[in-house]
Amino acid sequence: MNVRRLIPTAALSCAALLGLTALTACGAEGSGDGRKDGRLDVVASFYPLQFLTEQIGGDHVAVTALTKPGVEPHDLEISARQTAKLNDADAVVYLKGLQPAVDAAVAQADLKTKIDASTLTSMEKHGNEVGGHAAAHDHTTGAEGEQGDEAGGSGGEHGHRHSEAGDDPHIWLDPVKYAEVAKGVGAALAKADPAHAADYRKNTDTLVGRLGALDKEYAAALKNSTALTSRVFITTHAAFGYLAERYGLTEEAINGLDPDSEPSPARIRDLQKMAKADGVTTVFYETLVSDKTAKTLASDASLKTDVLDPLEGITDRSRGTDYFSVMRSNLTALTTALTAK
């Protein structure tokens, strides 16, 4: 009630100073309908979904990201201000299973349009689970079993519980899956804002085309290349399972799906043996989590280190300014490591 009493006062003040035109603007700004200058007000949970929504929405959307640059998205906690922003928005784009705090906030929010990226493409289990590279190399000792539990390789209770089924959430690192998500987001935005549906469809087609070109670049450099001396790479955590599967590579992760977990001594020994057997030259680390374990493993095994960015956020340390430039930097890093002798 107090807010309603203040609105006429604010409107009269606005009109007295700037006239009737300013009165209209003043009233729209304080309408609380979740829009900014007529644009669709969208909240995105973290960078990959923010970028995708901005590319598709163009001038018709105002996108706010819940995860700020430099924050590890798995560990995000939602503030009261962010919860209020979410409740006032027209739509939210998120990835269920990646950020528990976001999942809880979205479940409680009274939003007409909730776009869950995990429903827009197929989800799979990745990590250091049985049946992956470790099994193929007959790493079936008791020590390997110990590693599987301690590292949280299958996304179980030791990981971030990416979903009830333990699915790998890192779908944006596969350009093909990311394109599938883009199509779903584009359709959802068109439904939420039918007045601009044609533009959303056009922008979606443009983005999907760019992702198709990126997929061809990766396939040419990795899947179809005869220059690779190894198809195995080591990363800090298992973010690149979809990418590896898409382009015929094998990812071995130090920490499984959870970037903050600690590997067992057995896992470290196994990685050292595997690196030597498979001609691995490089241990990849990332910018948003500690590189200590990766550099220790590399030093002990006489390997190089380099950055392979899981693209969970863009910072001044990123090797690029957006999704496409960082993905191409990742391709350069992978190609360099996998063709080295």
CSV table of C-alpha atoms in Angstrom, one decimal, residues 45-46 48-49 72-74 94-100 103 116-119 121-127 152-155 159-174 177-178 181 237-243 256-259 310-312:
chain,number,residue,atom,x,y,z
A,45,SER,CA,22.2,-18.7,-14.7
A,46,PHE,CA,25.8,-18.4,-16.0
A,48,PRO,CA,27.2,-20.0,-21.7
A,49,LEU,CA,23.5,-19.4,-21.3
A,72,GLU,CA,33.1,-20.7,-10.2
A,73,PRO,CA,29.5,-21.5,-11.2
A,74,HIS,CA,29.3,-24.8,-9.4
A,94,TYR,CA,19.3,-22.2,-16.6
A,95,LEU,CA,20.8,-25.7,-16.6
A,96,LYS,CA,19.2,-27.9,-14.0
A,97,GLY,CA,21.7,-30.0,-12.1
A,98,LEU,CA,24.7,-27.7,-12.5
A,99,GLN,CA,23.9,-25.1,-9.7
A,100,PRO,CA,21.8,-26.4,-6.8
A,103,ASP,CA,17.6,-24.8,-9.1
A,116,ASP,CA,15.9,-25.6,-18.6
A,117,ALA,CA,18.7,-26.2,-21.0
A,118,SER,CA,19.1,-29.8,-19.8
A,119,THR,CA,15.8,-30.7,-21.4
A,121,THR,CA,19.5,-31.9,-25.6
A,122,SER,CA,20.4,-35.4,-24.5
A,123,MET,CA,22.4,-35.7,-21.3
A,124,GLU,CA,25.0,-38.4,-20.7
A,125,LYS,CA,27.3,-39.6,-17.9
A,126,HIS,CA,30.9,-38.7,-18.1
A,127,GLY,CA,33.9,-38.6,-15.8
A,152,GLY,CA,33.6,-38.7,-7.6
A,153,GLY,CA,34.2,-39.8,-11.2
A,154,SER,CA,30.6,-40.7,-11.9
A,155,GLY,CA,29.1,-37.7,-10.4
A,159,GLY,CA,30.5,-34.6,-6.7
A,160,HIS,CA,28.2,-31.6,-7.0
A,161,ARG,CA,25.2,-33.9,-7.7
A,162,HIS,CA,24.9,-32.4,-11.2
A,163,SER,CA,21.6,-34.2,-11.5
A,164,GLU,CA,19.8,-37.1,-9.8
A,165,ALA,CA,21.2,-39.4,-12.5
A,166,GLY,CA,24.7,-38.1,-12.3
A,167,ASP,CA,24.6,-36.6,-15.8
A,168,ASP,CA,27.4,-34.4,-17.1
A,169,PRO,CA,26.1,-30.8,-17.4
A,170,HIS,CA,28.9,-29.5,-19.7
A,171,ILE,CA,26.9,-29.6,-22.8
A,172,TRP,CA,28.0,-26.2,-24.1
A,173,LEU,CA,31.5,-27.4,-24.8
A,174,ASP,CA,30.1,-29.6,-27.6
A,177,LYS,CA,24.7,-29.9,-28.4
A,178,TYR,CA,25.0,-26.2,-27.8
A,181,VAL,CA,20.1,-25.8,-26.8
A,237,HIS,CA,38.1,-31.9,-13.9
A,238,ALA,CA,35.9,-33.8,-16.3
A,239,ALA,CA,34.3,-30.8,-18.2
A,240,PHE,CA,35.2,-32.0,-21.7
A,241,GLY,CA,33.5,-35.4,-21.9
A,242,TYR,CA,31.0,-34.3,-24.6
A,243,LEU,CA,33.7,-32.6,-26.7
A,256,GLY,CA,36.2,-36.2,-12.0
A,257,LEU,CA,33.1,-34.0,-12.5
A,258,ASP,CA,33.7,-32.0,-9.3
A,259,PRO,CA,36.4,-29.4,-9.9
A,310,PRO,CA,35.7,-24.9,-19.6
A,311,LEU,CA,34.1,-21.6,-20.5
A,312,GLU,CA,32.1,-21.2,-17.4
